[in-house]
Amino acid sequence: MDVGVLYSGGKDSTLAALLLEPFYDVTVVCCTFGVTDEYQHAMDTAARVDLPAQSIELGREIAETAATQIVEDGYPRNGIQYVHEKVLEAVAEQTSFDAIADGTRRDDRVPTVGRPLAQSVEDRFDVSYLSPLAGYGRQAIDALVEELLLVESGPSDEIPKGDYETEIRALLTEKHSSELVEEVFPEHYQSRVLNRK
Amino acid sequence: MDVGVLYSGGKDSTLAALLLEPFYDVTVVCCTFGVTDEYQHAMDTAARVDLPAQSIELGREIAETAATQIVEDGYPRNGIQYVHEKVLEAVAEQTSFDAIADGTRRDDRVPTVGRPLAQSVEDRFDVSYLSPLAGYGRQAIDALVEELLLVESGPSDEIPKGDYETEIRALLTEKHSSELVEEVFPEHYQSRVLNRK
């Protein structure tokens, strides 16, 4: 059985891929909206941790709709949820994996993929949806990451990331002041995976 | 890191143990309320699939409270949920694993262990709670079972099971007619694990 794992090069999506690896043929899928080429950081991380990778270009309008939503709301939550759902659907539609997966965790507030959405994706695209970290809390995930991965942490402007939030932030910065972007969509302390231990 | 997996010898709890096995030192935990010795079937299955096992005797009053609830309700749902929560708490309290786990699945209606209950168990007993199947839908679980396990299925009276539902049903049968037990707590087509493939 093959699975495509939505992949940013971060701890969560890397751990999700590693939990699936003993049971599935894993390919990590690095998505871009064509705004920047930061998905290449995710491709680089995949190469370092020795996970087969492919990139997919998704419609720029997905990122634009999310960016508009985030500015209207004044906070990123709904925009992030929107973009995650659209990315899941697009990857399910554009690929032919037996299953698609992501790194959403039990304790995440956003994005979340509840049972109705999971079953809807499965029914519409004839694919299994897997969230291998959904049954793990923060403490257990931190312990697994500590055991399995070599991770670099630091302020977000010093840590290259390959997630689609970076592209949404770039879109926002094109259209608005960086002060507004920092206000509605703050960046935090970031981490990225350097290698397996 | 060691994990104790609540274990019935059925497909779900066996698959949960197998998903954890590459990452944790797994022990399966077979529970009994002292009503019958059917937990021995679970111990036997653990030996056949080569999973280290231990048994724990929990208070008979847990099964009695669940049985009373099931007769009062006329259906098993609340009683099953009650007993699962009490078993989780008792195993967390009586053992010293880094983590405890069960075979609850994304698509299960009962028992369920939502985030609030999971975090409450983790906080009260200083243990991680893992539900490795929480991120998998029915189709994906069936495919993994098909790939990994040799399973026997049949009418429930022909398939020896080691789950605590069997003991609750035995308690009910002591006190009530078997017609009433069959009415409020029907048995279905069952399956048990014979071996790994």
mmCIF file of N, CA and C in Angstrom, chain A residues 1 18-24 105-109 114-115 118-119 122 126-132 134-141 143-144 147-148, chain B residues 1 18-24 105-109 114-115 118-119 122 126-132 134-141 143-144 147-148:
data_model
loop_
_atom_site.group_PDB
_atom_site.id
_atom_site.type_symbol
_atom_site.label_atom_id
_atom_site.label_comp_id
_atom_site.label_asym_id
_atom_site.label_seq_id
_atom_site.Cartn_x
_atom_site.Cartn_y
_atom_site.Cartn_z
ATOM 1 N N MET A 1 0.851 -1.194 0.000
ATOM 2 C CA MET A 1 0.000 0.000 0.000
ATOM 3 C C MET A 1 0.888 1.246 0.000
ATOM 4 N N LEU A 18 7.486 8.834 9.442
ATOM 5 C CA LEU A 18 8.247 7.754 10.076
ATOM 6 C C LEU A 18 7.328 6.719 10.746
ATOM 7 N N LEU A 19 6.200 7.172 11.305
ATOM 8 C CA LEU A 19 5.278 6.219 11.935
ATOM 9 C C LEU A 19 4.616 5.315 10.894
ATOM 10 N N LEU A 20 4.446 5.841 9.678
ATOM 11 C CA LEU A 20 3.825 5.048 8.616
ATOM 12 C C LEU A 20 4.815 4.107 7.926
ATOM 13 N N GLU A 21 6.078 4.462 7.955
ATOM 14 C CA GLU A 21 7.115 3.816 7.146
ATOM 15 C C GLU A 21 7.213 2.290 7.299
ATOM 16 N N PRO A 22 7.028 1.731 8.532
ATOM 17 C CA PRO A 22 7.128 0.266 8.616
ATOM 18 C C PRO A 22 5.977 -0.471 7.928
ATOM 19 N N PHE A 23 4.905 0.239 7.572
ATOM 20 C CA PHE A 23 3.686 -0.430 7.116
ATOM 21 C C PHE A 23 3.245 -0.028 5.709
ATOM 22 N N TYR A 24 3.757 1.078 5.215
ATOM 23 C CA TYR A 24 3.359 1.598 3.907
ATOM 24 C C TYR A 24 4.592 1.962 3.081
ATOM 25 N N ARG A 105 -2.134 16.694 14.762
ATOM 26 C CA ARG A 105 -1.939 16.022 16.048
ATOM 27 C C ARG A 105 -3.184 16.126 16.914
ATOM 28 N N ARG A 106 -3.282 15.256 17.891
ATOM 29 C CA ARG A 106 -4.444 15.265 18.784
ATOM 30 C C ARG A 106 -4.656 16.630 19.424
ATOM 31 N N ASP A 107 -3.557 17.274 19.832
ATOM 32 C CA ASP A 107 -3.688 18.507 20.597
ATOM 33 C C ASP A 107 -3.649 19.768 19.724
ATOM 34 N N ASP A 108 -3.624 19.614 18.398
ATOM 35 C CA ASP A 108 -3.642 20.791 17.519
ATOM 36 C C ASP A 108 -4.995 21.487 17.581
ATOM 37 N N ARG A 109 -4.955 22.826 17.563
ATOM 38 C CA ARG A 109 -6.216 23.558 17.451
ATOM 39 C C ARG A 109 -6.539 23.844 15.991
ATOM 40 N N GLY A 114 -11.457 16.494 11.361
ATOM 41 C CA GLY A 114 -12.366 15.651 12.144
ATOM 42 C C GLY A 114 -12.898 14.503 11.317
ATOM 43 N N ARG A 115 -13.639 13.628 11.987
ATOM 44 C CA ARG A 115 -14.141 12.450 11.302
ATOM 45 C C ARG A 115 -15.024 12.772 10.100
ATOM 46 N N ALA A 118 -12.717 13.809 7.268
ATOM 47 C CA ALA A 118 -11.913 12.649 6.851
ATOM 48 C C ALA A 118 -12.743 11.704 5.987
ATOM 49 N N GLN A 119 -13.945 11.390 6.447
ATOM 50 C CA GLN A 119 -14.784 10.462 5.688
ATOM 51 C C GLN A 119 -15.240 11.066 4.364
ATOM 52 N N GLU A 122 -12.397 10.713 1.987
ATOM 53 C CA GLU A 122 -12.280 9.303 1.593
ATOM 54 C C GLU A 122 -13.353 8.921 0.570
ATOM 55 N N ASP A 126 -12.010 8.389 -3.150
ATOM 56 C CA ASP A 126 -11.686 6.961 -3.135
ATOM 57 C C ASP A 126 -10.254 6.720 -2.666
ATOM 58 N N VAL A 127 -9.941 7.266 -1.504
ATOM 59 C CA VAL A 127 -8.604 7.174 -0.928
ATOM 60 C C VAL A 127 -8.791 7.064 0.586
ATOM 61 N N SER A 128 -7.849 6.430 1.270
ATOM 62 C CA SER A 128 -7.890 6.483 2.734
ATOM 63 C C SER A 128 -7.191 7.748 3.203
ATOM 64 N N TYR A 129 -7.728 8.354 4.233
ATOM 65 C CA TYR A 129 -7.056 9.499 4.863
ATOM 66 C C TYR A 129 -6.500 9.043 6.208
ATOM 67 N N LEU A 130 -5.218 9.272 6.434
ATOM 68 C CA LEU A 130 -4.565 8.841 7.674
ATOM 69 C C LEU A 130 -3.971 10.039 8.406
ATOM 70 N N SER A 131 -4.176 10.092 9.699
ATOM 71 C CA SER A 131 -3.493 11.104 10.524
ATOM 72 C C SER A 131 -2.795 10.361 11.658
ATOM 73 N N PRO A 132 -1.580 9.865 11.356
ATOM 74 C CA PRO A 132 -0.919 8.961 12.305
ATOM 75 C C PRO A 132 -0.652 9.584 13.668
ATOM 76 N N ALA A 134 -2.799 11.551 15.224
ATOM 77 C CA ALA A 134 -4.075 11.931 15.852
ATOM 78 C C ALA A 134 -4.276 11.257 17.208
ATOM 79 N N GLY A 135 -3.618 10.136 17.423
ATOM 80 C CA GLY A 135 -3.766 9.431 18.689
ATOM 81 C C GLY A 135 -2.643 9.703 19.671
ATOM 82 N N TYR A 136 -1.849 10.748 19.406
ATOM 83 C CA TYR A 136 -0.694 11.050 20.259
ATOM 84 C C TYR A 136 -0.792 12.476 20.799
ATOM 85 N N GLY A 137 -0.591 12.633 22.098
ATOM 86 C CA GLY A 137 -0.555 13.955 22.711
ATOM 87 C C GLY A 137 0.821 14.595 22.588
ATOM 88 N N ARG A 138 0.891 15.819 23.042
ATOM 89 C CA ARG A 138 2.118 16.605 22.859
ATOM 90 C C ARG A 138 3.338 15.925 23.490
ATOM 91 N N GLN A 139 3.165 15.429 24.713
ATOM 92 C CA GLN A 139 4.285 14.834 25.436
ATOM 93 C C GLN A 139 4.835 13.603 24.710
ATOM 94 N N ALA A 140 3.940 12.761 24.216
ATOM 95 C CA ALA A 140 4.365 11.551 23.511
ATOM 96 C C ALA A 140 5.065 11.915 22.199
ATOM 97 N N ILE A 141 4.550 12.937 21.507
ATOM 98 C CA ILE A 141 5.169 13.361 20.250
ATOM 99 C C ILE A 141 6.560 13.935 20.508
ATOM 100 N N ALA A 143 8.537 13.158 22.883
ATOM 101 C CA ALA A 143 9.436 12.052 23.233
ATOM 102 C C ALA A 143 9.854 11.267 21.990
ATOM 103 N N LEU A 144 8.915 11.045 21.063
ATOM 104 C CA LEU A 144 9.254 10.321 19.830
ATOM 105 C C LEU A 144 10.211 11.142 18.968
ATOM 106 N N GLU A 147 13.622 10.976 20.306
ATOM 107 C CA GLU A 147 14.270 9.682 20.094
ATOM 108 C C GLU A 147 14.680 9.466 18.643
ATOM 109 N N LEU A 148 13.880 9.999 17.712
ATOM 110 C CA LEU A 148 14.058 9.621 16.308
ATOM 111 C C LEU A 148 14.729 10.684 15.443
ATOM 112 N N MET B 1 11.239 3.698 25.625
ATOM 113 C CA MET B 1 9.935 4.019 26.204
ATOM 114 C C MET B 1 9.072 2.769 26.189
ATOM 115 N N LEU B 18 0.820 -3.644 17.200
ATOM 116 C CA LEU B 18 1.779 -3.772 16.097
ATOM 117 C C LEU B 18 2.222 -2.403 15.561
ATOM 118 N N LEU B 19 1.310 -1.425 15.549
ATOM 119 C CA LEU B 19 1.692 -0.095 15.065
ATOM 120 C C LEU B 19 2.683 0.575 16.019
ATOM 121 N N LEU B 20 2.588 0.245 17.313
ATOM 122 C CA LEU B 20 3.495 0.837 18.303
ATOM 123 C C LEU B 20 4.845 0.130 18.360
ATOM 124 N N GLU B 21 4.865 -1.134 17.970
ATOM 125 C CA GLU B 21 6.012 -2.017 18.193
ATOM 126 C C GLU B 21 7.355 -1.497 17.646
ATOM 127 N N PRO B 22 7.375 -0.828 16.459
ATOM 128 C CA PRO B 22 8.686 -0.347 15.988
ATOM 129 C C PRO B 22 9.275 0.786 16.837
ATOM 130 N N PHE B 23 8.460 1.394 17.694
ATOM 131 C CA PHE B 23 8.883 2.627 18.370
ATOM 132 C C PHE B 23 8.894 2.522 19.893
ATOM 133 N N TYR B 24 8.205 1.537 20.437
ATOM 134 C CA TYR B 24 8.084 1.381 21.894
ATOM 135 C C TYR B 24 8.388 -0.061 22.292
ATOM 136 N N ARG B 105 -10.721 3.363 17.627
ATOM 137 C CA ARG B 105 -10.508 3.746 16.234
ATOM 138 C C ARG B 105 -11.246 5.038 15.909
ATOM 139 N N ARG B 106 -10.827 5.691 14.842
ATOM 140 C CA ARG B 106 -11.464 6.942 14.432
ATOM 141 C C ARG B 106 -12.965 6.780 14.260
ATOM 142 N N ASP B 107 -13.388 5.651 13.682
ATOM 143 C CA ASP B 107 -14.795 5.499 13.321
ATOM 144 C C ASP B 107 -15.624 4.793 14.399
ATOM 145 N N ASP B 108 -15.009 4.499 15.551
ATOM 146 C CA ASP B 108 -15.773 3.872 16.643
ATOM 147 C C ASP B 108 -16.785 4.853 17.217
ATOM 148 N N ARG B 109 -17.970 4.313 17.552
ATOM 149 C CA ARG B 109 -18.927 5.148 18.277
ATOM 150 C C ARG B 109 -18.766 4.987 19.782
ATOM 151 N N GLY B 114 -11.940 10.992 23.866
ATOM 152 C CA GLY B 114 -11.710 12.306 23.275
ATOM 153 C C GLY B 114 -10.540 13.012 23.935
ATOM 154 N N ARG B 115 -10.186 14.152 23.371
ATOM 155 C CA ARG B 115 -9.027 14.878 23.888
ATOM 156 C C ARG B 115 -9.161 15.239 25.368
ATOM 157 N N ALA B 118 -8.464 12.110 27.391
ATOM 158 C CA ALA B 118 -7.059 11.719 27.199
ATOM 159 C C ALA B 118 -6.142 12.602 28.043
ATOM 160 N N GLN B 119 -6.359 13.906 27.980
ATOM 161 C CA GLN B 119 -5.487 14.821 28.728
ATOM 162 C C GLN B 119 -5.707 14.679 30.233
ATOM 163 N N GLU B 122 -3.764 11.674 31.298
ATOM 164 C CA GLU B 122 -2.335 11.999 31.279
ATOM 165 C C GLU B 122 -1.936 12.847 32.488
ATOM 166 N N ASP B 126 0.201 10.917 35.260
ATOM 167 C CA ASP B 126 1.553 11.167 34.784
ATOM 168 C C ASP B 126 2.012 10.087 33.802
ATOM 169 N N VAL B 127 1.207 9.894 32.767
ATOM 170 C CA VAL B 127 1.458 8.868 31.763
ATOM 171 C C VAL B 127 0.983 9.440 30.428
ATOM 172 N N SER B 128 1.567 9.004 29.328
ATOM 173 C CA SER B 128 1.007 9.378 28.029
ATOM 174 C C SER B 128 -0.093 8.398 27.660
ATOM 175 N N TYR B 129 -1.156 8.905 27.066
ATOM 176 C CA TYR B 129 -2.209 8.035 26.546
ATOM 177 C C TYR B 129 -2.112 8.028 25.019
ATOM 178 N N LEU B 130 -2.026 6.850 24.435
ATOM 179 C CA LEU B 130 -1.891 6.720 22.982
ATOM 180 C C LEU B 130 -3.064 5.925 22.411
ATOM 181 N N SER B 131 -3.621 6.403 21.314
ATOM 182 C CA SER B 131 -4.632 5.624 20.583
ATOM 183 C C SER B 131 -4.159 5.539 19.136
ATOM 184 N N PRO B 132 -3.265 4.571 18.860
ATOM 185 C CA PRO B 132 -2.599 4.534 17.546
ATOM 186 C C PRO B 132 -3.552 4.398 16.370
ATOM 187 N N ALA B 134 -6.453 5.978 16.186
ATOM 188 C CA ALA B 134 -7.366 7.131 16.148
ATOM 189 C C ALA B 134 -7.288 7.894 14.829
ATOM 190 N N GLY B 135 -6.182 7.771 14.127
ATOM 191 C CA GLY B 135 -6.026 8.481 12.864
ATOM 192 C C GLY B 135 -6.304 7.608 11.647
ATOM 193 N N TYR B 136 -6.923 6.441 11.860
ATOM 194 C CA TYR B 136 -7.173 5.500 10.763
ATOM 195 C C TYR B 136 -8.662 5.197 10.658
ATOM 196 N N GLY B 137 -9.194 5.260 9.459
ATOM 197 C CA GLY B 137 -10.581 4.901 9.207
ATOM 198 C C GLY B 137 -10.731 3.398 8.995
ATOM 199 N N ARG B 138 -11.962 2.989 8.857
ATOM 200 C CA ARG B 138 -12.272 1.549 8.793
ATOM 201 C C ARG B 138 -11.542 0.861 7.643
ATOM 202 N N GLN B 139 -11.572 1.506 6.476
ATOM 203 C CA GLN B 139 -10.978 0.892 5.282
ATOM 204 C C GLN B 139 -9.469 0.674 5.452
ATOM 205 N N ALA B 140 -8.794 1.674 5.999
ATOM 206 C CA ALA B 140 -7.343 1.563 6.200
ATOM 207 C C ALA B 140 -7.030 0.494 7.233
ATOM 208 N N ILE B 141 -7.834 0.402 8.282
ATOM 209 C CA ILE B 141 -7.611 -0.616 9.311
ATOM 210 C C ILE B 141 -7.831 -2.015 8.736
ATOM 211 N N ALA B 143 -7.419 -2.924 5.714
ATOM 212 C CA ALA B 143 -6.301 -3.234 4.815
ATOM 213 C C ALA B 143 -5.051 -3.616 5.601
ATOM 214 N N LEU B 144 -4.777 -2.926 6.711
ATOM 215 C CA LEU B 144 -3.612 -3.263 7.536
ATOM 216 C C LEU B 144 -3.789 -4.633 8.188
ATOM 217 N N GLU B 147 -3.163 -7.299 5.730
ATOM 218 C CA GLU B 147 -1.743 -7.451 5.397
ATOM 219 C C GLU B 147 -0.941 -8.091 6.519
ATOM 220 N N LEU B 148 -1.307 -7.813 7.768
ATOM 221 C CA LEU B 148 -0.438 -8.170 8.892
ATOM 222 C C LEU B 148 -0.904 -9.377 9.704
#
